[in-house]
PDB file of C-alpha atoms in Angstrom:
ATOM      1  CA  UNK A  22       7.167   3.913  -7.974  1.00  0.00           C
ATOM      2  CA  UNK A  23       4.801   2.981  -5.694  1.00  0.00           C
ATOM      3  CA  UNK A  24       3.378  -0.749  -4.994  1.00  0.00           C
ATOM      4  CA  UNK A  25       0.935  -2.626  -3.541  1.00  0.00           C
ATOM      5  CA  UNK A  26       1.376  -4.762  -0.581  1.00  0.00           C
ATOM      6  CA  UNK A  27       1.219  -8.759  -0.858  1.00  0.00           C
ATOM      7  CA  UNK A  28      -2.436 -10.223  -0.599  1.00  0.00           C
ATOM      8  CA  UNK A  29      -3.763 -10.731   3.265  1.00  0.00           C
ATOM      9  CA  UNK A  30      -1.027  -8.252   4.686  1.00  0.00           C
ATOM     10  CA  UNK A  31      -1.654  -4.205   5.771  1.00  0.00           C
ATOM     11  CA  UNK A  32      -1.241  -1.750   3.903  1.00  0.00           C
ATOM     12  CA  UNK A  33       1.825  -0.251   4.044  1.00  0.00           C
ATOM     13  CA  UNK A  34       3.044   2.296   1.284  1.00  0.00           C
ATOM     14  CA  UNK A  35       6.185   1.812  -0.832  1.00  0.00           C
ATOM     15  CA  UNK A  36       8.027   4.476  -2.815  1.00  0.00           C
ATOM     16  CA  UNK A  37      11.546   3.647  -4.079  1.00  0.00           C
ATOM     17  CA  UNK A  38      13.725   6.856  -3.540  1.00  0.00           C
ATOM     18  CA  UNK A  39      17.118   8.221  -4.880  1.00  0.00           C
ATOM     19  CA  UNK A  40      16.935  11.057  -2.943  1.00  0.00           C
ATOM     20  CA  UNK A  41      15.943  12.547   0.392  1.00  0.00           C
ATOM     21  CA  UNK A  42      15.169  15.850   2.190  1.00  0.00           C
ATOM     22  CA  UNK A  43      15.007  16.466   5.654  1.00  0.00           C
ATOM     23  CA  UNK A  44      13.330  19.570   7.474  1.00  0.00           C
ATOM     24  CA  UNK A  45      13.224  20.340  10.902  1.00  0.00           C
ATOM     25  CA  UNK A  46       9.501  21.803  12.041  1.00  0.00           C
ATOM     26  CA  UNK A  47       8.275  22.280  15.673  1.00  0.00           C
ATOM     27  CA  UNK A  48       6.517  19.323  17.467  1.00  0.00           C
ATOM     28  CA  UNK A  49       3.044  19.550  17.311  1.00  0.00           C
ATOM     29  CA  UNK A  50       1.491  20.563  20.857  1.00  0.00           C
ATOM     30  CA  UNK A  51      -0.759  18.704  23.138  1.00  0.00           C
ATOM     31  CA  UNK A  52      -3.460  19.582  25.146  1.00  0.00           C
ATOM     32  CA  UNK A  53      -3.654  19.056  28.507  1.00  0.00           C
ATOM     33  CA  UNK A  54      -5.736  16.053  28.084  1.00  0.00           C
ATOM     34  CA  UNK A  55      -3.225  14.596  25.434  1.00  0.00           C
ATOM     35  CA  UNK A  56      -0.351  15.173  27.907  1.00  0.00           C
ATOM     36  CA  UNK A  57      -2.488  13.419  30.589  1.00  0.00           C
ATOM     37  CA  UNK A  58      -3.234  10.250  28.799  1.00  0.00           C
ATOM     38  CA  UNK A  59       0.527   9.618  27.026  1.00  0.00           C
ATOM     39  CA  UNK A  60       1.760   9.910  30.838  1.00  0.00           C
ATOM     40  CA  UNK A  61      -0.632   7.951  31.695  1.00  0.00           C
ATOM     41  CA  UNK A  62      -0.081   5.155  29.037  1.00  0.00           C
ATOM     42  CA  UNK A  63       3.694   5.804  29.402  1.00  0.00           C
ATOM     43  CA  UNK A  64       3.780   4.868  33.254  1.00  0.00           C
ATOM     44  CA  UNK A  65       1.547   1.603  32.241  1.00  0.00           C
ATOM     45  CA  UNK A  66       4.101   1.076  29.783  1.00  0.00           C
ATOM     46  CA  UNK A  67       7.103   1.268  32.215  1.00  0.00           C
ATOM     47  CA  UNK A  68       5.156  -1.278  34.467  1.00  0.00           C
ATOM     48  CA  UNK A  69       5.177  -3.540  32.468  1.00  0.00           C
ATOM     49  CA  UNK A  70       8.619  -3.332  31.151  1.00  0.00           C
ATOM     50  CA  UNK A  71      11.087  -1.484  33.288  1.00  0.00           C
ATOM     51  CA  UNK A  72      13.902  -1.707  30.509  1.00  0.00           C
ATOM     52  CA  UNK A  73      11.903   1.453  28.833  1.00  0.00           C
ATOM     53  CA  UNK A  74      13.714   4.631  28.473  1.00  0.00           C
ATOM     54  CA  UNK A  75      12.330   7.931  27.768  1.00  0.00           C
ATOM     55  CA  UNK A  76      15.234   8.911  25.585  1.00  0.00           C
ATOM     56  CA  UNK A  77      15.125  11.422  22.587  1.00  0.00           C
ATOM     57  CA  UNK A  78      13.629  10.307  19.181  1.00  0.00           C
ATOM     58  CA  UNK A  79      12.686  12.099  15.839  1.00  0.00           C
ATOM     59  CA  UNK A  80       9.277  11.943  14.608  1.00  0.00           C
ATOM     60  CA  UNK A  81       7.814  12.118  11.190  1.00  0.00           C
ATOM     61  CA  UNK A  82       5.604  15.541  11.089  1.00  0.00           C
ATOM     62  CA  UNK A  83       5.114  15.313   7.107  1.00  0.00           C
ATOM     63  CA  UNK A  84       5.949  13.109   4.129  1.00  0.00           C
ATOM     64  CA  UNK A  85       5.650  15.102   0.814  1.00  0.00           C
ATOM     65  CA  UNK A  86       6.876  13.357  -2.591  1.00  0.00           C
ATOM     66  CA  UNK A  87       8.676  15.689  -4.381  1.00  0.00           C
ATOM     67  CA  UNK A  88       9.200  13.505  -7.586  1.00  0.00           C
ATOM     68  CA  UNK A  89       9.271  10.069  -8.898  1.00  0.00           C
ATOM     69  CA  UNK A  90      11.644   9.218  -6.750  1.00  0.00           C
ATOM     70  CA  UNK A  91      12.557  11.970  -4.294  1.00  0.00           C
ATOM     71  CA  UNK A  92      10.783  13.032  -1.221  1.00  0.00           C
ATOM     72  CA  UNK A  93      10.597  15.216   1.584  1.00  0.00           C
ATOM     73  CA  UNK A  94      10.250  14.757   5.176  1.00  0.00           C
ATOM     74  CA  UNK A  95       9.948  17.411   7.866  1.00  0.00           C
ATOM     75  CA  UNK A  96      10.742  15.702  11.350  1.00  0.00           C
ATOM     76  CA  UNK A  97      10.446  16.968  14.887  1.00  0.00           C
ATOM     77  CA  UNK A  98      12.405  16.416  18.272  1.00  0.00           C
ATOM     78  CA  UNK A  99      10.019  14.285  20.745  1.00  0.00           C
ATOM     79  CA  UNK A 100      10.675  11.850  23.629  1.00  0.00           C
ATOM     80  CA  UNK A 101      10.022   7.987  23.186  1.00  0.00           C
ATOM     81  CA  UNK A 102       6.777   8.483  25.428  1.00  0.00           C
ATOM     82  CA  UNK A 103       5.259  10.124  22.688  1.00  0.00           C
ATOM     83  CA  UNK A 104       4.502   6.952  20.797  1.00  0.00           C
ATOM     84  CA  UNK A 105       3.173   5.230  24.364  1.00  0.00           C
ATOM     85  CA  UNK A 106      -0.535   5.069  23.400  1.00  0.00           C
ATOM     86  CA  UNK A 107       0.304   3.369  20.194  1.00  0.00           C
ATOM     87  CA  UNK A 108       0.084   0.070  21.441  1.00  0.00           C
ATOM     88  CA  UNK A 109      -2.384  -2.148  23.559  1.00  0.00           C
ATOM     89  CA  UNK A 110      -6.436  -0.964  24.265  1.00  0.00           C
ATOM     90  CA  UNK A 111      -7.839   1.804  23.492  1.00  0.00           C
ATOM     91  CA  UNK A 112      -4.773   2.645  21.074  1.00  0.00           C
ATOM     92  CA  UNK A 113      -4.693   5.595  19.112  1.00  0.00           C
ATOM     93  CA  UNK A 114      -2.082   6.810  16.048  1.00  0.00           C
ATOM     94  CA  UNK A 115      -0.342   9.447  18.214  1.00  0.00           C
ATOM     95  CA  UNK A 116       2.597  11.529  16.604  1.00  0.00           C
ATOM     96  CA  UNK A 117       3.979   9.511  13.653  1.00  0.00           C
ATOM     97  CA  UNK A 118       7.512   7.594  14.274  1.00  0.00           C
ATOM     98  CA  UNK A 119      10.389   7.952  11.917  1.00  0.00           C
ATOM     99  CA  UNK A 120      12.961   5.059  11.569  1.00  0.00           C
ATOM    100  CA  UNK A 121      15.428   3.548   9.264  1.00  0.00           C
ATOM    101  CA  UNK A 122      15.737   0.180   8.550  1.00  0.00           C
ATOM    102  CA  UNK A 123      18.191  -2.147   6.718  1.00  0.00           C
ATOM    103  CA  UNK A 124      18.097  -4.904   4.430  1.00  0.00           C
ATOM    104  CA  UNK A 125      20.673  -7.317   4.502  1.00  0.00           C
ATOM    105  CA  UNK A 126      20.560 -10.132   1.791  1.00  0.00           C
ATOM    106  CA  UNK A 127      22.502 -13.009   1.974  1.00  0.00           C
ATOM    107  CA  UNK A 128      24.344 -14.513  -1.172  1.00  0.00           C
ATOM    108  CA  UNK A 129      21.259 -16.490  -2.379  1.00  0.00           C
ATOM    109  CA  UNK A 130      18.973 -13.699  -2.344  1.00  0.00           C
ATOM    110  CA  UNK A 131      17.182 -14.315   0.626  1.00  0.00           C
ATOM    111  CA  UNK A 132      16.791 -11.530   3.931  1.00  0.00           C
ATOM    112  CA  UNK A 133      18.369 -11.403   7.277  1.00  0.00           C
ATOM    113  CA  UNK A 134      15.103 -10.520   9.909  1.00  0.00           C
ATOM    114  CA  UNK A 135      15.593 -10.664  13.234  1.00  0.00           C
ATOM    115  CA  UNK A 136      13.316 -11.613  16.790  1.00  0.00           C
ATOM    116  CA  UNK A 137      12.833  -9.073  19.272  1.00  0.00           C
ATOM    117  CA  UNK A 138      14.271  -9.716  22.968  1.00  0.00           C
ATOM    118  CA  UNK A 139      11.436 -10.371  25.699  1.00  0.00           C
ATOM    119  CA  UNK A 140      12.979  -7.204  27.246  1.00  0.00           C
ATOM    120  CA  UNK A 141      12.746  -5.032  24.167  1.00  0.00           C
ATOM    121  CA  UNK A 142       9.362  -2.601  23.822  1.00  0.00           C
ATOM    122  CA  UNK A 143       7.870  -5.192  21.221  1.00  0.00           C
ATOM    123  CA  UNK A 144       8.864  -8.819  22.244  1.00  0.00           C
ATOM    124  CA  UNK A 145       8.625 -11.658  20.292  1.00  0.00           C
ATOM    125  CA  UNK A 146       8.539  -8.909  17.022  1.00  0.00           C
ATOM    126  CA  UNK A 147       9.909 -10.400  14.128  1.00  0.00           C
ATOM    127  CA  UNK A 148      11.213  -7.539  11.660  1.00  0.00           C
ATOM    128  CA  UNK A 149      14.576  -5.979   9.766  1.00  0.00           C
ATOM    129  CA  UNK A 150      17.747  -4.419  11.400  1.00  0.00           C
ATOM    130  CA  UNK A 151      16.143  -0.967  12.219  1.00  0.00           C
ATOM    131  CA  UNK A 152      15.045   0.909  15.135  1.00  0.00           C
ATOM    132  CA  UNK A 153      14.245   4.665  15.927  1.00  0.00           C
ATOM    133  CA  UNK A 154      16.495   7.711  14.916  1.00  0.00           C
ATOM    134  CA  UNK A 155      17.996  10.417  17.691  1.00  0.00           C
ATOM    135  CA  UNK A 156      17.734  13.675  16.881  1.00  0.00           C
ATOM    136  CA  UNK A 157      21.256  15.607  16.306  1.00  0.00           C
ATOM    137  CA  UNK A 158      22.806  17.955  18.711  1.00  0.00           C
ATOM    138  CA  UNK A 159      21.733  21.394  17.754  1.00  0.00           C
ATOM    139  CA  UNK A 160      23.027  22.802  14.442  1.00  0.00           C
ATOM    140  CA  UNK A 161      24.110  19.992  13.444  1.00  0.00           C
ATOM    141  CA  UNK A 162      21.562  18.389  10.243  1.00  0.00           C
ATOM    142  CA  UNK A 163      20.010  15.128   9.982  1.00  0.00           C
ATOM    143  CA  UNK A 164      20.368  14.379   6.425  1.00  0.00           C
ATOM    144  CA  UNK A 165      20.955  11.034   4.549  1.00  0.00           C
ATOM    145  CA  UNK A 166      24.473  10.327   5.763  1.00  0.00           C
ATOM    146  CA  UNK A 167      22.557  10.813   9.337  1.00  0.00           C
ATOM    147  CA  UNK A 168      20.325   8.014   8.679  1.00  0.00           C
ATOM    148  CA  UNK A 169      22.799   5.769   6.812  1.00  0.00           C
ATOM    149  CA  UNK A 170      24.942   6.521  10.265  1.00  0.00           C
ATOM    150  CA  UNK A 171      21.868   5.562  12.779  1.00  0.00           C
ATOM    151  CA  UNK A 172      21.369   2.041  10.100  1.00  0.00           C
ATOM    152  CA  UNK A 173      24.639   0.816  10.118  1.00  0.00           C
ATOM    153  CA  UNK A 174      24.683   1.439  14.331  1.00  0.00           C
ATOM    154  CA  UNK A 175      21.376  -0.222  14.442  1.00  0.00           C
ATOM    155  CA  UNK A 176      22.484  -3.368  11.997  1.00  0.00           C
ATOM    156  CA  UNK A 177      25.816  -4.136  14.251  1.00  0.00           C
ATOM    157  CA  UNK A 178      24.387  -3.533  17.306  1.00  0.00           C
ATOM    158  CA  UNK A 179      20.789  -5.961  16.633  1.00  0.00           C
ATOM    159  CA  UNK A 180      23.275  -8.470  14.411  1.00  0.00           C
ATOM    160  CA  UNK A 181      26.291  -7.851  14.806  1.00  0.00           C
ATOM    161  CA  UNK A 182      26.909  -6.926  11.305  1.00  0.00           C
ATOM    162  CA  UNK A 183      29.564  -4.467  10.807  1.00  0.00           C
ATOM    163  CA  UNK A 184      29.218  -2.501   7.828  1.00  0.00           C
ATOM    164  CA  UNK A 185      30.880   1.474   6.594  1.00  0.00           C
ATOM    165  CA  UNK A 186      27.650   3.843   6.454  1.00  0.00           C
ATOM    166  CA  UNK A 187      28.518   4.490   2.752  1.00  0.00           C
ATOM    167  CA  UNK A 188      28.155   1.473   1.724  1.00  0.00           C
ATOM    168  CA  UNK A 189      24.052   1.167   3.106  1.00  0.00           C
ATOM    169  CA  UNK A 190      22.455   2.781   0.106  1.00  0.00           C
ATOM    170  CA  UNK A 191      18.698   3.900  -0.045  1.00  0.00           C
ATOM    171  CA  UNK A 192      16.230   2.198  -1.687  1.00  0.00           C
ATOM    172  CA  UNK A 193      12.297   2.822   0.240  1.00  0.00           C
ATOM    173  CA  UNK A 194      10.362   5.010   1.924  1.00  0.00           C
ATOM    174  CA  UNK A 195       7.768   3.175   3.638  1.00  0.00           C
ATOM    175  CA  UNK A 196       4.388   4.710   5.318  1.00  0.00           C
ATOM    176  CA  UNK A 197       2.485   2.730   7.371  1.00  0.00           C
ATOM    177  CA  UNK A 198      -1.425   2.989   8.011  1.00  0.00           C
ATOM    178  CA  UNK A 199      -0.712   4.760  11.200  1.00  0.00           C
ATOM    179  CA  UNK A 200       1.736   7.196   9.348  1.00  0.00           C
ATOM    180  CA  UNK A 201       4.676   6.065  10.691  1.00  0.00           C
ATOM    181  CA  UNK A 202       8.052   6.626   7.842  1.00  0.00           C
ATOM    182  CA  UNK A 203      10.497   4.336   7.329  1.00  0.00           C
ATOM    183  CA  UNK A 204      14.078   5.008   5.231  1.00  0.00           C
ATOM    184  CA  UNK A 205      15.249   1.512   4.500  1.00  0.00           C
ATOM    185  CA  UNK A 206      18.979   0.812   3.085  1.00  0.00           C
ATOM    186  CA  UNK A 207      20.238  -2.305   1.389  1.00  0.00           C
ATOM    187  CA  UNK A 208      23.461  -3.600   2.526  1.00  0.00           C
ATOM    188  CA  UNK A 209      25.938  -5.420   0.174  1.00  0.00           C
ATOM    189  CA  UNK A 210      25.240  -9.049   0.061  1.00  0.00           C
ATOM    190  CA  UNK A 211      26.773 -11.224   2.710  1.00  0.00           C
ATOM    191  CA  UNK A 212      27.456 -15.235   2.870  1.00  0.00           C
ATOM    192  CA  UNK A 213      24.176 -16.924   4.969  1.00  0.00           C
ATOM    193  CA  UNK A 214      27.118 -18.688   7.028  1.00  0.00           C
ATOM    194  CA  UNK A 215      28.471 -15.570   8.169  1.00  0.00           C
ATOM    195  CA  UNK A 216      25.760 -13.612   9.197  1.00  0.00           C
ATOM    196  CA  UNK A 217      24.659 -16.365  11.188  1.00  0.00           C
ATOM    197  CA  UNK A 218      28.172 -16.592  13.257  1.00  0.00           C
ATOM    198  CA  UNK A 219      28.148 -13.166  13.346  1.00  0.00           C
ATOM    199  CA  UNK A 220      24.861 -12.662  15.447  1.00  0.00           C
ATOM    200  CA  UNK A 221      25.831 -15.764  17.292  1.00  0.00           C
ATOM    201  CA  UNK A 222      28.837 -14.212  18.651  1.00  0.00           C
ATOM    202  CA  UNK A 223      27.365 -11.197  19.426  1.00  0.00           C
ATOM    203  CA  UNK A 224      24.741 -13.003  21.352  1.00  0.00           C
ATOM    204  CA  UNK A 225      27.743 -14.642  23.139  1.00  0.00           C
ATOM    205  CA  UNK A 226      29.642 -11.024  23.893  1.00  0.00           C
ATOM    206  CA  UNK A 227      26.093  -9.424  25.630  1.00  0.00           C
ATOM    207  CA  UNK A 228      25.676 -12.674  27.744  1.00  0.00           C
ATOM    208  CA  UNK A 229      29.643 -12.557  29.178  1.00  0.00           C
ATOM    209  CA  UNK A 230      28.626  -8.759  29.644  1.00  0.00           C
ATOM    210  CA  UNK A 231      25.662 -10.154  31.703  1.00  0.00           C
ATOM    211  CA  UNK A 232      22.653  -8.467  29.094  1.00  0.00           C
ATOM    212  CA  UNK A 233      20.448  -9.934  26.231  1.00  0.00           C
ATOM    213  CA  UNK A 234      20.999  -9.650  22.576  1.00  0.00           C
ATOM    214  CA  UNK A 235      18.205  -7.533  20.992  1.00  0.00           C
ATOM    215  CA  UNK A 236      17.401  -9.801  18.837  1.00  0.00           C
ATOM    216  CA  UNK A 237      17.370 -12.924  20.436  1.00  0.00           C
ATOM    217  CA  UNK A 238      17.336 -15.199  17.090  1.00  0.00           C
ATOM    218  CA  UNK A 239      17.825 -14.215  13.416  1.00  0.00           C
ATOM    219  CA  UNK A 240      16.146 -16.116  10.205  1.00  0.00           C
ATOM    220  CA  UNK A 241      16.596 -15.819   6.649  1.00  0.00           C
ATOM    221  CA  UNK A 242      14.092 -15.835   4.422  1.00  0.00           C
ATOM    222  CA  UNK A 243      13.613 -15.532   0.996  1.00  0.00           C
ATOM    223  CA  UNK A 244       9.102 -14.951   0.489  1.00  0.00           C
ATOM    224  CA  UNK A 245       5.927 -13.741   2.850  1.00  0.00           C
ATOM    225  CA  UNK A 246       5.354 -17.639   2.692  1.00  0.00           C
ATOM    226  CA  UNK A 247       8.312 -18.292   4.607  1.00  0.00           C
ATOM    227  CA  UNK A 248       7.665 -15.583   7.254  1.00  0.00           C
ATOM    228  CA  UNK A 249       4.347 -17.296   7.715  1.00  0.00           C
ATOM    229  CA  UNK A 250       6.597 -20.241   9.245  1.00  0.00           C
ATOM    230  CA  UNK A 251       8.485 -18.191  11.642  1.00  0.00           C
ATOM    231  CA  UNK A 252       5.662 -18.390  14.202  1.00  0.00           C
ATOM    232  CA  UNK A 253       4.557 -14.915  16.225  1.00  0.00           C
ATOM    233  CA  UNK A 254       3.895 -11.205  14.922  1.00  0.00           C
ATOM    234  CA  UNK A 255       5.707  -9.492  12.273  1.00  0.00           C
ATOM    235  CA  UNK A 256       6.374  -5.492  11.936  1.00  0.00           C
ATOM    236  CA  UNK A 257       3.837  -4.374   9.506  1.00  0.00           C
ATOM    237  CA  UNK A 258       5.974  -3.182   6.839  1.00  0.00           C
ATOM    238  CA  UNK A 259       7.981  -6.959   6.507  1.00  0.00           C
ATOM    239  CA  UNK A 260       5.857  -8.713   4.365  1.00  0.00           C
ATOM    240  CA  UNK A 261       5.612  -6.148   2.334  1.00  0.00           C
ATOM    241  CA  UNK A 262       9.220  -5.215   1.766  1.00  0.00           C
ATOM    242  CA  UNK A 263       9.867  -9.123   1.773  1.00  0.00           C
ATOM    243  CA  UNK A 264       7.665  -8.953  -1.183  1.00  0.00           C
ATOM    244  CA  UNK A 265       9.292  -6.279  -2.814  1.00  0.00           C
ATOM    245  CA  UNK A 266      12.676  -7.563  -2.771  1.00  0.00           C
ATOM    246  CA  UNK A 267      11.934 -10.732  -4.263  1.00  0.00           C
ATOM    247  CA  UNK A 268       9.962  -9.118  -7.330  1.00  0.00           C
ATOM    248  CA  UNK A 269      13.320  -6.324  -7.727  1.00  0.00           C
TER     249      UNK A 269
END
């Protein structure tokens, strides 16, 4: 089923899925003049935030539904520079991202989000446990238990939130208006108190190793009214699956 976003917010596609099918395909080429201007927009980047690295990512080449609640989604091995010109002037949509992110309500119902470092690529970002997927070594697949591997990483490393892969299970697809794919997870309910000590203590272990948290504060919230209140930007696809949630 698919569902419209929340009134005043971007469109940003949701499918709830049971099932999921990953395809390797080549990475589409650039021309010259493409290479030029992500180099280009990559070294800006860098300028302007040293902490970047260039490392390995997967992109989304295609997104095919398959049925009502299965889909398909061929995925290509890229660099992180690829998705340099995405941001700032003169933007442009570039080679779609693919990432996974996680939901993680607390008792009463309401979401864990999380603030983006000043050091991280988008600052000040508010959003959900998530982040970009690494390719596998060759001949190995990227398949479900892939992603449900690369959400719990990303949901104990940004909150400190330890939880088994197996127990993240899939819920949406999301496609933004740029094209970017999302595979979001829900996480077993949690008690508010505890996910709240847990981030604080892992804010605590980063400092005594002398680096930042990537999230530098965490919020729950329970409506798109309430992320109004946080103050700053929001990833696209949070009001959206804020509203979702609440209506499930």
């Amino acid at each position: 089923m698919t569902t419209e976003p929340p009134p005043g917010h971007p469109a940003v596609e949701t499918q709830e899925v049971h099932r999921i099918r990953l395809v390797e395909a080549p990475v589409p080429p650039q021309t010259p003049e493409e290479r030029r201007a992500v180099d280009h927009a990559w070294e800006e980047a860098v300028r302007a935030n040293p902490d970047l690295f260039d490392g390995p990512v997967v992109a989304c080449t295609r997104l095919t539904r398959t049925g009502p609640h299965d889909v398909t989604v061929s995925w290509a091995r890229t660099t992180y520079r690829r998705y340099a010109r995405r941001r700032g002037p003169g933007a442009t949509p570039g080679l779609p991202a693919l990432f996974v992110a996680v939901v993680q309500p607390a008792e009463d119902g309401r979401l864990l989000v999380g603030r983006m470092a000043s050091w991280t690529a988008t600052p000040g970002r508010w959003q959900l446990p998530g982040g970009s997927i690494e390719p596998p070594a060759p001949h190995q697949p990227l398949d479900t238990a892939a992603l449900q591997w690369h959400a719990a990483r990303e949901l104990a490393e940004e909150t400190g939130v330890d939880t088994p892969p197996d127990d993240l299970a899939l819920w949406l697809v999301l496609r933004g208006a740029r094209g970017s794919v999302g595979v979001v997870f829900r996480a077993p309910e949690r008690p508010a108190r505890g996910l709240r000590e847990r981030h604080a203590a892992l804010v605590s272990a980063e400092a005594e190793r002398g680096r930042g948290a990537e999230f530098d504060r965490v919020q729950l919230v329970g409506s798109v009214e309430e992320l109004a209140g946080l103050g700053g930007s929001c990833a696209t696809y949070l009001a959206p699956v804020v509203h979702r949630y609440g209506r499930s």
